[in-house]
Short mmCIF file of C-alpha atoms in Angstrom, two decimals:
data_model
loop_
_atom_site.label_atom_id
_atom_site.label_comp_id
_atom_site.label_asym_id
_atom_site.label_seq_id
_atom_site.Cartn_x
_atom_site.Cartn_y
_atom_site.Cartn_z
CA MET A 1 -49.42 -41.49 -14.91
CA HIS A 2 -45.81 -42.16 -16.02
CA LYS A 3 -43.11 -41.03 -13.64
CA VAL A 4 -40.57 -39.18 -15.77
CA SER A 5 -38.51 -36.47 -14.14
CA ALA A 6 -37.41 -34.78 -17.36
CA MET A 7 -37.81 -36.40 -20.74
CA PRO A 8 -35.24 -35.51 -23.40
CA SER A 9 -35.29 -32.10 -25.00
CA ALA A 10 -33.30 -30.43 -27.72
CA ALA A 11 -31.31 -28.64 -25.02
CA GLU A 12 -30.43 -31.78 -23.07
CA PRO A 13 -30.07 -34.74 -25.44
CA VAL A 14 -29.85 -38.23 -23.98
CA LYS A 15 -26.41 -39.77 -24.55
CA LEU A 16 -26.65 -42.67 -22.09
CA ILE A 17 -29.44 -44.96 -20.87
CA ILE A 18 -28.79 -46.85 -17.64
CA TRP A 19 -30.93 -49.98 -17.32
CA ASP A 20 -32.01 -52.02 -14.35
CA LEU A 21 -32.21 -55.75 -15.09
CA ASP A 22 -34.80 -57.52 -12.88
CA ASP A 23 -38.38 -56.76 -13.95
CA THR A 24 -37.01 -54.13 -16.34
CA LEU A 25 -34.88 -55.69 -19.06
CA TRP A 26 -36.32 -59.09 -18.24
CA ARG A 27 -39.28 -60.47 -16.32
CA GLY A 28 -38.37 -62.04 -12.96
CA THR A 29 -35.61 -61.75 -10.34
CA LEU A 30 -32.34 -63.45 -11.23
CA ALA A 31 -31.01 -63.55 -7.65
CA ASP A 32 -34.15 -65.39 -6.49
CA GLY A 33 -33.51 -68.16 -8.98
CA ASP A 34 -36.34 -67.17 -11.33
CA ALA A 35 -36.26 -68.40 -14.91
CA VAL A 36 -36.12 -64.84 -16.18
CA ALA A 37 -37.71 -64.01 -19.54
CA LEU A 38 -36.19 -61.30 -21.71
CA HIS A 39 -38.36 -58.40 -22.91
CA ALA A 40 -37.21 -58.87 -26.49
CA HIS A 41 -38.56 -55.53 -27.73
CA ARG A 42 -36.45 -53.70 -25.12
CA ALA A 43 -33.35 -55.63 -26.16
CA GLU A 44 -33.99 -54.55 -29.75
CA MET A 45 -34.41 -50.96 -28.63
CA ILE A 46 -31.01 -51.11 -26.90
CA ARG A 47 -29.43 -52.28 -30.16
CA ALA A 48 -31.27 -49.55 -32.09
CA PHE A 49 -30.17 -46.85 -29.63
CA ASN A 50 -26.57 -48.02 -29.98
CA ALA A 51 -26.81 -47.81 -33.77
CA ARG A 52 -27.93 -44.18 -33.44
CA GLY A 53 -25.21 -43.14 -31.01
CA VAL A 54 -27.01 -43.46 -27.64
CA VAL A 55 -25.16 -46.02 -25.53
CA SER A 56 -26.52 -48.16 -22.68
CA SER A 57 -25.15 -49.16 -19.28
CA ILE A 58 -26.46 -51.28 -16.41
CA CYS A 59 -27.09 -50.55 -12.76
CA SER A 60 -28.51 -53.67 -11.10
CA LYS A 61 -28.44 -55.28 -7.65
CA ASN A 62 -27.29 -58.72 -8.69
CA ASP A 63 -24.32 -61.05 -8.62
CA PHE A 64 -21.97 -59.82 -11.33
CA GLU A 65 -20.91 -63.16 -12.79
CA THR A 66 -24.42 -64.59 -12.77
CA ALA A 67 -25.88 -61.55 -14.51
CA ARG A 68 -23.01 -61.38 -16.95
CA ALA A 69 -23.46 -65.04 -17.90
CA LYS A 70 -27.16 -64.46 -18.50
CA LEU A 71 -26.53 -61.43 -20.69
CA VAL A 72 -23.90 -63.34 -22.67
CA LEU A 73 -26.42 -66.14 -23.20
CA LEU A 74 -28.91 -63.56 -24.45
CA ASP A 75 -26.27 -62.06 -26.78
CA LEU A 76 -26.62 -58.72 -25.01
CA TRP A 77 -23.48 -58.34 -22.90
CA ASP A 78 -21.55 -56.54 -25.63
CA GLU A 79 -24.34 -53.97 -26.03
CA PHE A 80 -23.47 -52.34 -22.66
CA VAL A 81 -20.58 -50.20 -21.42
CA PHE A 82 -19.48 -49.43 -17.85
CA PRO A 83 -21.93 -51.90 -16.25
CA HIS A 84 -22.35 -51.78 -12.45
CA ILE A 85 -23.78 -55.06 -11.17
CA ALA A 86 -23.46 -55.41 -7.39
CA PHE A 87 -25.52 -55.29 -4.20
CA THR A 88 -24.75 -51.60 -3.56
CA PRO A 89 -26.90 -48.44 -3.39
CA LYS A 90 -27.89 -47.25 -6.86
CA PRO A 91 -27.37 -43.47 -6.49
CA GLU A 92 -23.63 -43.77 -5.86
CA ALA A 93 -23.26 -46.50 -8.47
CA ILE A 94 -24.93 -44.34 -11.10
CA ARG A 95 -22.91 -41.30 -10.07
CA ALA A 96 -19.73 -43.36 -10.63
CA ILE A 97 -20.91 -44.54 -14.07
CA ILE A 98 -21.66 -40.99 -15.16
CA GLU A 99 -18.31 -39.68 -13.88
CA ASP A 100 -16.35 -42.52 -15.47
CA MET A 101 -18.08 -41.87 -18.79
CA GLN A 102 -17.39 -38.14 -18.41
CA LEU A 103 -21.03 -37.19 -18.90
CA ARG A 104 -23.53 -34.99 -17.07
CA PRO A 105 -26.64 -36.30 -15.25
CA ALA A 106 -28.81 -34.16 -17.54
CA ASN A 107 -27.74 -36.30 -20.51
CA VAL A 108 -28.58 -39.60 -18.79
CA LEU A 109 -31.84 -41.56 -18.60
CA PHE A 110 -32.19 -44.12 -15.78
CA VAL A 111 -34.80 -46.87 -16.34
CA ASP A 112 -36.01 -48.93 -13.36
CA ASP A 113 -39.13 -50.62 -12.00
CA ASN A 114 -38.66 -49.52 -8.38
CA THR A 115 -40.05 -46.08 -7.44
CA VAL A 116 -37.77 -45.89 -4.38
CA ASN A 117 -34.66 -46.39 -6.53
CA LEU A 118 -35.91 -43.80 -9.01
CA GLY A 119 -36.64 -41.26 -6.27
CA GLU A 120 -33.28 -41.74 -4.55
CA VAL A 121 -31.40 -41.31 -7.83
CA ARG A 122 -33.32 -38.14 -8.69
CA HIS A 123 -32.62 -36.74 -5.20
CA CYS A 124 -28.89 -37.48 -5.32
CA LEU A 125 -28.34 -36.59 -8.98
CA PRO A 126 -30.39 -33.47 -9.79
CA GLY A 127 -31.15 -33.14 -13.46
CA ILE A 128 -31.01 -36.83 -14.30
CA GLN A 129 -33.88 -38.14 -16.40
CA THR A 130 -35.75 -41.19 -15.08
CA LEU A 131 -38.42 -43.53 -16.36
CA ASP A 132 -40.60 -45.96 -14.39
CA ILE A 133 -40.73 -48.99 -16.67
CA THR A 134 -43.93 -50.24 -14.96
CA ASP A 135 -45.93 -47.39 -16.46
CA ALA A 136 -48.29 -48.51 -19.20
CA ASP A 137 -46.79 -46.08 -21.70
CA ALA A 138 -43.12 -46.47 -20.71
CA ASP A 139 -42.22 -48.40 -23.87
CA ASP A 140 -43.96 -45.76 -25.96
CA HIS A 141 -41.75 -43.12 -24.33
CA LEU A 142 -38.65 -45.14 -25.15
CA ALA A 143 -39.83 -45.59 -28.73
CA GLY A 144 -40.45 -41.85 -28.97
CA LEU A 145 -36.98 -41.11 -27.64
CA LEU A 146 -35.50 -43.51 -30.19
CA ALA A 147 -37.39 -41.77 -33.00
CA LEU A 148 -35.76 -38.46 -32.01
CA GLN A 149 -32.25 -39.80 -32.55
CA SER A 150 -30.64 -38.77 -35.82
CA GLY A 151 -27.14 -40.11 -35.12
CA ARG A 152 -25.65 -42.71 -37.43
CA ARG A 153 -22.52 -43.72 -35.56
CA ASN A 154 -22.35 -46.52 -33.00
CA ARG A 155 -20.26 -45.25 -30.07
CA ILE A 156 -19.82 -48.55 -28.22
CA ASP A 157 -16.18 -48.90 -29.29
CA ASP A 158 -15.48 -45.29 -28.26
CA TYR A 159 -16.65 -45.97 -24.72
CA ARG A 160 -15.00 -49.39 -24.65
CA MET A 161 -11.67 -47.56 -25.13
CA LEU A 162 -12.60 -45.24 -22.28
CA GLU A 163 -13.41 -48.26 -20.10
CA ARG A 164 -9.95 -49.70 -20.66
CA LYS A 165 -8.31 -46.36 -20.02
CA GLN A 166 -10.27 -45.80 -16.77
CA ARG A 167 -9.35 -49.29 -15.60
CA ASP A 168 -5.66 -48.72 -16.29
CA ARG A 169 -5.74 -45.27 -14.75
CA GLY A 170 -7.18 -46.71 -11.55
CA ALA A 171 -4.52 -49.42 -11.41
CA ALA A 172 -1.55 -47.19 -12.23
CA ALA A 173 0.44 -45.58 -9.43
CA LEU A 174 1.04 -42.48 -11.53
CA SER A 175 0.09 -38.82 -11.44
CA ASN A 176 -2.56 -37.81 -13.95
CA GLU A 177 0.03 -36.13 -16.19
CA ASP A 178 2.38 -39.11 -16.06
CA PHE A 179 -0.51 -41.41 -16.92
CA LEU A 180 -1.36 -39.19 -19.89
CA ARG A 181 2.26 -39.37 -21.03
CA SER A 182 2.05 -43.15 -20.88
CA CYS A 183 -0.99 -43.07 -23.20
CA GLU A 184 1.09 -41.95 -26.22
CA ILE A 185 -1.48 -39.37 -27.28
CA ARG A 186 -1.26 -37.99 -30.80
CA ALA A 187 -3.40 -35.19 -32.21
CA CYS A 188 -3.89 -33.65 -35.64
CA ALA A 189 -5.60 -30.32 -36.41
CA PRO A 190 -6.68 -29.88 -40.06
CA PHE A 191 -6.87 -26.17 -40.93
CA LEU A 192 -9.25 -23.94 -42.91
CA MET A 193 -10.92 -25.64 -45.88
CA ASP A 194 -9.35 -29.00 -45.08
CA ASN A 195 -12.28 -29.14 -42.63
CA LEU A 196 -14.97 -29.15 -45.33
CA ASP A 197 -14.74 -32.91 -45.76
CA PHE A 198 -15.49 -33.26 -42.04
CA ALA A 199 -18.35 -30.73 -41.88
CA GLY A 200 -21.06 -33.32 -41.17
CA ARG A 201 -19.19 -34.78 -38.21
CA ILE A 202 -18.25 -31.29 -36.96
CA ALA A 203 -21.89 -30.16 -37.02
CA GLU A 204 -22.92 -33.30 -35.12
CA LEU A 205 -20.22 -32.66 -32.52
CA ILE A 206 -21.25 -29.03 -32.02
CA ASN A 207 -24.94 -29.84 -31.75
CA ARG A 208 -24.50 -32.82 -29.39
CA SER A 209 -22.00 -31.17 -27.06
CA ASN A 210 -23.06 -29.32 -23.94
CA GLN A 211 -20.49 -30.00 -21.25
CA LEU A 212 -17.48 -29.02 -23.36
CA ASN A 213 -19.22 -26.62 -25.74
CA TYR A 214 -17.52 -23.56 -24.33
CA THR A 215 -19.27 -21.06 -26.63
CA LYS A 216 -22.69 -22.78 -26.32
CA SER A 217 -22.99 -22.70 -30.10
CA ARG A 218 -25.31 -24.62 -32.39
CA VAL A 219 -25.11 -24.78 -36.18
CA GLU A 220 -26.71 -26.13 -39.35
CA GLN A 221 -24.29 -28.08 -41.54
CA GLU A 222 -24.86 -25.92 -44.62
CA ALA A 223 -24.21 -22.74 -42.65
CA LEU A 224 -21.11 -24.30 -41.11
CA GLU A 225 -19.77 -25.15 -44.57
CA ARG A 226 -20.29 -21.55 -45.70
CA ASP A 227 -18.46 -20.31 -42.61
CA ILE A 228 -15.51 -22.67 -43.16
CA MET A 229 -15.24 -21.32 -46.71
CA ASN A 230 -15.24 -17.71 -45.53
CA VAL A 231 -11.50 -17.80 -44.89
CA ALA A 232 -11.10 -14.05 -45.27
CA ARG A 233 -12.92 -13.68 -41.94
CA LEU A 234 -13.32 -17.06 -40.20
CA VAL A 235 -10.45 -19.41 -39.35
CA SER A 236 -11.04 -22.98 -38.22
CA TRP A 237 -9.34 -26.12 -36.94
CA SER A 238 -10.81 -29.55 -36.31
CA VAL A 239 -9.09 -31.86 -33.82
CA PHE A 240 -8.50 -35.59 -34.27
CA VAL A 241 -6.88 -37.71 -31.58
CA TRP A 242 -5.64 -41.25 -31.09
CA ASP A 243 -3.50 -43.03 -28.50
CA ARG A 244 -2.39 -46.51 -27.52
CA TYR A 245 -5.97 -47.34 -26.56
CA GLY A 246 -7.39 -46.61 -29.99
CA ASP A 247 -8.65 -43.94 -32.38
CA TYR A 248 -11.11 -41.39 -30.99
CA GLY A 249 -11.75 -39.74 -34.36
CA LEU A 250 -12.81 -36.11 -34.69
CA VAL A 251 -13.28 -34.85 -31.13
CA GLY A 252 -12.95 -31.06 -31.31
CA PHE A 253 -13.60 -27.98 -33.41
CA VAL A 254 -12.44 -24.39 -33.08
CA MET A 255 -13.40 -21.36 -35.16
CA ILE A 256 -12.41 -17.74 -34.63
CA ASP A 257 -13.75 -14.51 -36.13
CA LEU A 258 -10.81 -12.39 -37.26
CA HIS A 259 -12.91 -9.24 -37.58
CA GLU A 260 -14.40 -9.44 -34.08
CA ARG A 261 -11.33 -11.19 -32.60
CA THR A 262 -13.65 -13.66 -30.82
CA LEU A 263 -14.28 -17.38 -30.56
CA VAL A 264 -17.18 -18.60 -32.70
CA HIS A 265 -16.87 -22.29 -31.78
CA PHE A 266 -14.76 -24.03 -29.16
CA THR A 267 -16.23 -27.50 -28.72
CA PHE A 268 -14.95 -30.92 -27.64
CA SER A 269 -16.34 -34.38 -27.05
CA CYS A 270 -16.71 -35.33 -23.41
CA ARG A 271 -14.92 -38.60 -24.24
CA VAL A 272 -11.61 -36.71 -24.33
CA MET A 273 -12.12 -34.70 -21.17
CA HIS A 274 -8.96 -34.11 -19.08
CA MET A 275 -6.62 -35.13 -21.93
CA GLY A 276 -5.34 -31.58 -22.50
CA LEU A 277 -6.88 -31.18 -25.95
CA GLU A 278 -8.50 -27.83 -25.17
CA GLU A 279 -5.11 -26.34 -24.32
CA TYR A 280 -3.63 -28.04 -27.40
CA ALA A 281 -6.23 -26.36 -29.63
CA LEU A 282 -5.98 -23.03 -27.84
CA GLY A 283 -2.26 -23.11 -28.52
CA LYS A 284 -3.01 -23.28 -32.26
CA VAL A 285 -5.16 -20.15 -31.95
CA LEU A 286 -2.82 -18.07 -29.81
CA ALA A 287 0.27 -18.96 -31.82
CA ARG A 288 -1.22 -17.04 -34.77
CA TRP A 289 -3.62 -14.58 -33.16
CA PRO A 290 -2.59 -13.89 -29.54
CA ASP A 291 -5.10 -11.03 -29.18
CA ILE A 292 -8.22 -13.20 -29.62
CA ASP A 293 -10.74 -12.80 -26.78
CA ILE A 294 -10.66 -16.10 -24.87
CA SER A 295 -12.66 -14.94 -21.86
CA PRO A 296 -15.31 -17.70 -22.36
CA LEU A 297 -12.54 -20.21 -21.54
CA GLU A 298 -11.22 -18.60 -18.36
CA GLY A 299 -11.10 -21.06 -15.47
CA ARG A 300 -12.73 -23.81 -17.54
CA PHE A 301 -9.73 -26.11 -18.03
CA SER A 302 -6.11 -26.48 -17.00
CA ARG A 303 -3.70 -24.17 -18.79
CA THR A 304 -0.79 -26.58 -18.27
CA PRO A 305 1.00 -26.99 -21.63
CA PRO A 306 0.11 -30.55 -22.75
CA ASP A 307 3.60 -31.82 -23.47
CA TRP A 308 2.18 -35.34 -23.47
CA ILE A 309 0.42 -34.68 -26.82
CA GLU A 310 2.40 -35.24 -30.02
CA ASP A 311 1.25 -32.79 -32.69
CA CYS A 312 0.91 -34.59 -36.03
CA SER A 313 0.61 -32.78 -39.36
CA PHE A 314 -2.41 -33.21 -41.62
CA ASP A 315 0.05 -32.69 -44.44
CA ASP A 316 1.62 -36.08 -43.71
CA PRO A 317 0.17 -38.14 -46.60
CA ALA A 318 -0.36 -41.23 -44.44
CA ILE A 319 -2.23 -39.31 -41.74
CA ARG A 320 -4.27 -37.27 -44.22
CA GLY A 321 -5.18 -40.39 -46.17
CA ARG A 322 -6.32 -42.22 -43.05
CA LEU A 323 -8.45 -39.36 -41.73
CA LEU A 324 -10.03 -38.68 -45.11
CA ALA A 325 -10.78 -42.37 -45.67
CA GLU A 326 -13.17 -42.21 -42.71
CA GLN A 327 -15.17 -39.37 -44.28
CA VAL A 328 -15.02 -39.37 -48.10
CA PRO A 329 -14.43 -42.06 -50.72
CA VAL A 330 -11.17 -40.84 -52.26
CA VAL A 331 -9.45 -42.61 -55.15
CA ALA A 332 -5.90 -43.87 -54.84
CA GLU A 333 -4.61 -41.74 -57.73
CA PRO A 334 -6.39 -38.36 -58.11
CA ALA A 335 -7.14 -37.17 -61.65
CA LEU A 336 -7.66 -33.48 -60.86
CA ARG A 337 -5.78 -31.00 -58.69
CA ILE A 338 -7.30 -27.70 -57.55
CA MET A 339 -4.49 -25.12 -57.13
CA PHE A 340 -6.36 -22.13 -55.79
CA GLY A 341 -4.65 -21.42 -52.49
CA CYS A 342 -6.92 -21.45 -49.45
CA GLN A 343 -10.00 -21.45 -51.74
CA SER A 344 -9.14 -24.85 -53.22
CA GLY A 345 -11.06 -26.94 -50.71
CA GLY A 346 -14.28 -25.00 -51.24
CA ILE A 347 -14.18 -25.60 -54.98
CA ALA A 348 -13.41 -29.30 -54.46
CA HIS A 349 -16.29 -29.54 -51.98
CA PHE A 350 -18.84 -28.48 -54.61
CA SER A 351 -17.44 -30.58 -57.47
CA HIS A 352 -19.15 -33.76 -58.61
CA PHE A 353 -15.66 -35.18 -59.04
CA ARG A 354 -14.67 -34.71 -55.36
CA PRO A 355 -13.43 -38.32 -54.85
CA ALA A 356 -10.94 -37.86 -57.71
CA ILE A 357 -9.68 -34.45 -56.56
CA GLU A 358 -6.68 -33.43 -54.53
CA PHE A 359 -6.65 -29.80 -53.47
CA ASP A 360 -4.13 -27.31 -52.17
CA ASN A 361 -4.12 -25.89 -48.66
CA ASN A 362 -1.16 -24.29 -46.92
CA PRO A 363 1.51 -25.65 -46.80
CA ARG A 364 0.47 -28.07 -49.58
CA MET A 365 0.57 -25.37 -52.24
CA PHE A 366 1.53 -24.71 -55.81
CA GLU A 367 2.96 -21.23 -56.46
CA LEU A 368 3.84 -19.89 -59.88
CA ARG A 369 7.20 -18.69 -58.57
CA MET A 370 8.20 -22.38 -58.42
CA LEU A 371 8.68 -22.24 -62.19
CA ASP A 372 11.55 -19.79 -61.59
CA ASP A 373 13.62 -22.19 -59.48
CA ALA A 374 12.16 -25.50 -60.76
CA SER A 375 10.84 -26.46 -57.30
CA HIS A 376 7.52 -27.36 -58.96
CA LEU A 377 9.21 -30.58 -60.12
CA GLU A 378 9.00 -31.83 -56.53
CA GLN A 379 5.19 -31.73 -56.63
CA HIS A 380 2.54 -34.08 -57.97
CA PHE A 381 0.51 -33.00 -61.00
CA PRO A 382 -2.36 -35.25 -62.17
CA PRO A 383 -3.68 -35.02 -65.76
CA PHE A 384 -6.16 -32.18 -65.05
CA LEU A 385 -5.22 -28.99 -63.23
CA VAL A 386 -7.25 -25.99 -62.12
CA TYR A 387 -5.17 -22.94 -61.26
CA GLY A 388 -6.51 -19.80 -59.58
CA ALA A 389 -4.18 -17.24 -61.12
CA THR A 390 -5.23 -14.45 -58.74
CA ILE A 391 -3.33 -15.92 -55.80
CA ASP A 392 0.00 -15.20 -57.53
CA TYR A 393 -0.83 -11.59 -58.41
CA LEU A 394 0.22 -10.64 -54.86
CA ASP A 395 3.74 -9.42 -54.07
CA MET A 396 3.77 -11.56 -50.91
CA ARG A 397 3.80 -14.71 -53.05
CA TRP A 398 7.19 -13.73 -54.53
CA PRO A 399 9.54 -13.24 -51.55
CA GLY A 400 12.68 -11.40 -52.52
CA LYS A 401 11.60 -11.07 -56.16
CA TRP A 402 8.35 -9.10 -56.04
CA HIS A 403 10.05 -6.07 -57.62
CA LEU A 404 10.73 -8.11 -60.78
CA LEU A 405 7.15 -9.24 -61.33
CA ASP A 406 5.95 -6.50 -63.66
CA ILE A 407 9.19 -6.32 -65.67
CA GLY A 408 9.32 -9.87 -66.99
CA LEU A 409 9.47 -12.40 -64.13
CA TYR A 410 5.75 -13.17 -64.11
CA GLU A 411 5.60 -13.56 -67.89
CA LYS A 412 8.68 -15.83 -67.84
CA CYS A 413 6.96 -18.13 -65.33
CA VAL A 414 3.77 -18.23 -67.41
CA ILE A 415 5.79 -19.31 -70.44
CA ARG A 416 7.66 -21.95 -68.43
CA MET A 417 4.35 -23.26 -67.09
CA CYS A 418 3.06 -23.69 -70.62
CA ILE A 419 6.22 -25.58 -71.60
CA PHE A 420 5.83 -27.81 -68.54
CA LEU A 421 2.21 -28.59 -69.46
CA LEU A 422 3.24 -29.40 -73.03
CA GLU A 423 6.12 -31.67 -71.96
CA ARG A 424 3.97 -33.59 -69.46
CA GLY A 425 0.84 -33.72 -71.59
CA LEU A 426 -1.16 -31.95 -68.86
CA ARG A 427 -4.26 -29.80 -69.28
CA MET A 428 -4.94 -26.76 -67.13
CA LEU A 429 -7.92 -24.50 -66.61
CA VAL A 430 -6.77 -21.04 -65.48
CA VAL A 431 -9.33 -19.12 -63.42
CA LEU A 432 -8.87 -15.38 -63.89
CA PRO A 433 -10.02 -12.71 -61.40
CA PRO A 434 -12.37 -9.89 -62.46
CA GLU A 435 -10.88 -6.76 -64.02
CA ASP A 436 -13.99 -4.67 -63.40
CA ALA A 437 -14.53 -5.26 -59.67
CA PRO A 438 -15.14 -2.31 -57.30
CA ASP A 439 -11.93 -0.54 -56.31
CA ASP A 440 -12.09 -1.76 -52.69
CA LYS A 441 -11.98 -5.39 -53.87
CA TYR A 442 -8.38 -5.10 -55.11
CA ARG A 443 -5.65 -5.73 -52.53
CA VAL A 444 -3.66 -2.67 -53.44
CA VAL A 445 -1.52 -2.86 -50.30
CA MET A 446 -0.07 -6.09 -51.78
CA ASN A 447 0.20 -4.49 -55.23
CA GLN A 448 -2.72 -6.42 -56.66
CA THR A 449 -4.05 -3.43 -58.55
CA ARG A 450 -6.62 -3.29 -61.32
CA ALA A 451 -3.83 -2.51 -63.80
CA ARG A 452 -1.75 -5.51 -62.73
CA THR A 453 -4.82 -7.75 -62.86
CA GLN A 454 -5.53 -6.63 -66.44
CA HIS A 455 -1.88 -7.13 -67.46
CA PHE A 456 -1.46 -10.59 -65.92
CA ASN A 457 -4.88 -11.76 -67.13
CA ALA A 458 -3.83 -10.75 -70.65
CA LEU A 459 -0.71 -12.91 -70.35
CA TRP A 460 -2.83 -15.97 -69.53
CA ARG A 461 -5.26 -15.29 -72.36
CA LYS A 462 -2.32 -15.10 -74.74
CA ALA A 463 -0.97 -18.41 -73.33
CA ALA A 464 -4.35 -20.05 -73.92
CA ARG A 465 -4.51 -18.83 -77.53
CA GLU A 466 -1.01 -20.15 -78.22
CA ASN A 467 -1.52 -23.48 -76.39
CA PRO A 468 -5.15 -24.47 -77.13
CA GLU A 469 -4.61 -28.14 -76.26
CA HIS A 470 -3.14 -27.43 -72.84
CA VAL A 471 -4.48 -24.14 -71.46
CA TRP A 472 -8.10 -23.07 -71.03
CA ILE A 473 -9.52 -19.90 -69.46
CA LEU A 474 -12.39 -19.41 -66.99
CA ASP A 475 -13.18 -15.74 -66.37
CA VAL A 476 -14.73 -15.14 -62.93
CA ALA A 477 -16.15 -11.84 -64.18
CA HIS A 478 -18.66 -13.85 -66.22
CA LEU A 479 -19.92 -15.63 -63.09
CA VAL A 480 -19.94 -13.12 -60.26
CA GLU A 481 -23.24 -11.47 -59.31
CA GLY A 482 -23.66 -8.97 -56.52
CA ASP A 483 -21.51 -9.28 -53.39
CA GLU A 484 -19.94 -12.71 -53.91
CA MET A 485 -16.33 -11.74 -53.14
CA ALA A 486 -14.56 -10.59 -50.01
CA ASP A 487 -11.90 -9.41 -52.45
CA VAL A 488 -10.57 -10.56 -55.82
CA THR A 489 -8.62 -13.39 -54.14
CA HIS A 490 -11.32 -14.57 -51.67
CA TYR A 491 -14.72 -15.72 -52.88
CA TYR A 492 -17.83 -16.62 -50.91
CA ALA A 493 -19.49 -20.05 -51.09
CA GLY A 494 -21.98 -19.17 -53.85
CA LEU A 495 -19.26 -18.09 -56.27
CA LEU A 496 -17.06 -21.07 -55.38
CA GLN A 497 -20.00 -23.32 -56.22
CA LYS A 498 -20.40 -21.65 -59.64
CA ILE A 499 -16.68 -22.09 -60.32
CA ALA A 500 -16.93 -25.77 -59.37
CA GLY A 501 -19.82 -26.22 -61.79
CA GLN A 502 -17.78 -24.68 -64.62
CA ILE A 503 -14.82 -26.89 -63.74
CA ASP A 504 -17.02 -29.99 -63.88
CA CYS A 505 -18.23 -28.98 -67.36
CA TRP A 506 -14.64 -28.38 -68.46
CA VAL A 507 -13.44 -31.77 -67.20
CA GLN A 508 -16.31 -33.55 -68.95
CA ASP A 509 -15.65 -31.65 -72.19
CA VAL A 510 -11.88 -32.17 -72.20
CA ALA A 511 -12.07 -35.79 -71.02
CA LEU A 512 -14.45 -36.53 -73.90
CA GLY A 513 -11.96 -35.05 -76.36
CA GLY A 514 -13.43 -31.56 -76.82
CA GLY A 515 -10.64 -29.21 -77.82
CA ALA A 516 -12.53 -25.95 -77.92
CA GLN A 517 -11.66 -23.23 -75.45
CA ALA A 518 -13.90 -23.43 -72.37
CA GLU A 519 -14.03 -19.73 -71.66
CA ALA A 520 -17.16 -19.31 -69.53
CA ALA A 521 -19.92 -17.15 -70.88
#
């Protein structure tokens, strides 16, 4: 009967396999001078585990240089991280590997041929998973574990960075905070729908994380995408980090529920433990919503302000371009811009033309009031534009001039926009909000009344009639079914997807030379 203390489960995924060498990875004892023979199928499994995000380490009683030379000869040395090869007790060696890699024993599988070693490790490290490689079905268990892995990202380089950092930390005569300052840590926190392009990686992070998953959440990617789009209720940040050791990628995600004033997700990769990123992210939350319930975080990490982290803006074109390049194939010169406030990213997400789209998100925003002071000339406008008119029906979008909106200012800016489109040879689809929505869907407190909506919609319809080669209309009222709006400025995922489909049809029609109005039916 195989001797496995706890094989992997959905609750405790294996993130690290620690291998013995003699009579485990190869046949024979290296220290006795045997001509050891590699178990080739196990070497291939190590490579396959790495490819799927489960890394391997070594804990072996051998001479380090001799074993290293053998592994180099076998082209296997670079497949391992944090190897411990020395004539020392295995329980403490494995404990050190796990601590250095910032993991938990429950996420580690130790593979050995010696039952005494396996028993000692289980006794000293409760929760660790072990496998006796001498069992007849041991390789079948490893193959089964491999089959369970759905990851697609090799994490060897991630842990190689951590190796270098741990080595330097041990050699430096510095306090932990001074060492962190020496690391030149930079972080970036994309906000709201900017996170849609990263939804797959965010879902993987949430579902793989246990140790630093402070809300113990799990999520399906499609549901996560819908939640990110629900900006009227749910607010989110992802966290990217890099330092002088390298780029760690997307390592954290935070989402809060504005209605319940609670944390929905607060999750980080264990690779960035003790870097201060939790406090960095919490600072983003509390700066805007200081009354959010953060009780799940109490006592879980240091609340020292991480002044060693430089906060970088996702709105920096170089940073945004680099982070996006890792996730989506974007073109160098976008052909379409979605100007729909905080809803822009959701529409772009559902479009077949996503690689050619740039989309607005605060503070990267177009506002119609810019036509009053010509500040729109400082922005970039590709050949095709989609403008959600509803966002500028709110008084708050016209600071200091809201009282002039209904007596000529709005109409003046519509006319100037049409002139700008004509002069630049641009084409714009204007998405109009419903005029027949339930009363509670209008944001009357911001003066977005039904009457104003009807009046401003009429101005855009008139502009489209008078400028048929440059202005088209898409009426949301023709698309909405049931409860698909939080309000007339915030739409749920299903309606955003319909709008994206209509935009795709419009782009194809206009790009092919169709001049007819594309008013949706």
